[in-house]
Amino acid sequence: MSRLLDSLPTWARGLRARLVFAFLAVAALGAAAAAGASYVSARTTVLKYAQDQVMNATKDAVSQLAPELSFPPTQATLDQLVSRLPDSAAVVTYQDLRSRPMGYRLEDIPAELRAAVRTRGTLVFQRGTSPGGSSPMFYVGMPVLTKRAGGELEPSGMEVYLARNLGGPAGQISDLAQTAWQTSLLALPLAALLALLAARGVLRPVRELRGATRRLAGGDLGARLEVKGSDELADLAHTFNDTAAALDRTVTGLQRMEADARRFVADVSHELRTPLAAMTAVTDVLDEEAENLPEDAQIAARLVGQETRKLARMVEDLIEISRFDAGAARLVLTEVDVAEAVRNTLRARGWTDQVTTELPEGVRVKLDARRLDVIVANLVGNALRHGQPPVVATLTASPQWIELTVTDHGSGLPEAVLPQVFARFYKADSARSRSEGSGLGLAIAWENAQLHYGTIEAANAPHGGARFTLRLPRLARGVEEGVPR
Amino acid sequence: MPRVLLIEDDHAVREGLQLALRRQGYTVDAAATGELGLDALRAQAPDIVVLDLMLPGIDGFEVCRRIRAGGEVPIIMLTARSDDMDIVGGLEAGADDYVVKPVQPRVLDARIRAVLRRRVSEQTSKERHGSLEIDRQALVVAKDDKQVGLTPTELRLLLELSASPGQVFSRQQLLQAVWEHDYLGDSRLVDACVQRLRAKIEDRPASPVYVQTVRGFGYRFGPV
């Protein structure tokens, strides 16, 4: 069955088409059955009525005429009897005598009918077809009875045979049948219409269910169905609503927990900032005075200074990323010469000599200069820390995009690592887990690119080094300043 | 040596910054609340104020506004929250520059020096632009023959722009020239300062004549 369905064209596989086909099939079968049954019954009734008429008229005429006949009959007697029968298409026989032919001859009467009349001595009828075979025929045969002296009736030896063409009534019947068929055919469009109506009744709830399911899948957890009636579809709608409500509760709970967790990270980071501010203020003092301290204290002082700076940086990165999580990050757009911006970033961090640049002049883009600085600093810093020199920064521009690639000449990144390099606190090499970075740098760069509707991709260059490609759209006029994602 | 007034409520941060600034050679007065800071401002007459925004009692924004109402002493705001609203609010209240906690003493020192340097400028004679008179020697700006009180940052910005009338300066150029941010500073510093400058020297700040915006590029002085 399912294979049969599969072989149908798509439009015919739908519930609507199947319903319509089923309705049509049922309607056609029903109409055919009704038409057939009424045809058979009408045919029986009509033919029987016609036959009875013929038989009764003949019987009455014969029994009325019989007493007047002279016996034994002569040719003239037979001809006289034939002419006075209501239907003159009859043949009267007496031994070898035959009445004057009046349309039918004796040879047209079936032989078995004649035998039956002779042996049974009573009225016999038979149905057949005309010699040409085109119309139904009705044959009647009966003996002419005469009254004996004692008053008893006995066969006179005369026999009356009658043939009647039933073409007229049969024609009526076929007219009737044709009308029945036509009426049935008229019923088919009506059935199709009914099928469509029924399909609509079934399909509308199904369509609503589909719409609600899509909304739910699209994240609209408030999607609910209106429950109408108490049929199976209403049951389904109920079940859907219950499921959606359960999902809503679960997701809302998870979201609240996630929001709580994020707020906690943000709060902790802020709280850490004040003590860090005090520590950062005095680490320089420790650094400067370290050489005057005993060796152990010297190491301790340097360690405190170094780790305080690292902690400060990590807290800054955590605050930055929690701002993205809270959706509080906003773009401050200004028109920026990208080549100049990249050079500024490199110069400010003392990287100008370590990085080879290919930066075409005059690429001016509206973007958030501080965020571009963060991205470039993180990509280049990452290349300098984890790759081998030379590190190359290349800018290309198209009317829609700018593309900045940062390539190092190290051994590259293992394929398995590529999809995860932008994950928070992901470290490609666990041995380097205590590197200078906070573990958030690439994640922050990625978030900043996203905020610009851009992307960063990590890949390996043909020669083996790691290559990070930043793609930023040249923001369309419709993008207003400071509008969040 | 320059005299710094540090207004900061957290004891450890106050102690730490005081220590660090003293080692850089500054004379430091510290106050734990906004009220105490305003008292100290009158008593000590510092050259510059380093002001924390999160203060108990009257907060940093209000302190900033009250200092501005009384004089032109430069203010660097110190914020524990680098949230944009705080920074914008602080700049609008009249701060000259801002640093985000935790701040390296070297960075704070550089910012303080940059702000203080704005008092000293090239020496040339008086110029007249429309109804505006700029005396580069006396560092006095007069509008309709009445002297206008400008903070060192506002004055430095005006001097920088008016030195080449008609020339367009990008925000980044102005940040480097006026604020001496060695790289990518926050362009909102420039915008906030321009707003304050316009409020003081323009007839109608909404349609400025002296400090004009060049959309997509930056600012220029005139043409008057």
XYZ file of C-alpha atoms in Angstrom, chain A residues 4 29 76 78 80 91 93 253 261 338 369:
11
model
C 1.577 2.232 -4.186
C -19.731 2.095 -6.355
C -61.993 -20.421 -42.251
C -58.955 -20.681 -37.811
C -61.770 -16.140 -38.142
C -51.082 -18.202 -35.287
C -53.210 -24.375 -35.518
C 13.285 27.111 33.919
C 24.424 31.672 36.105
C 40.792 49.620 8.222
C 36.757 50.746 16.057
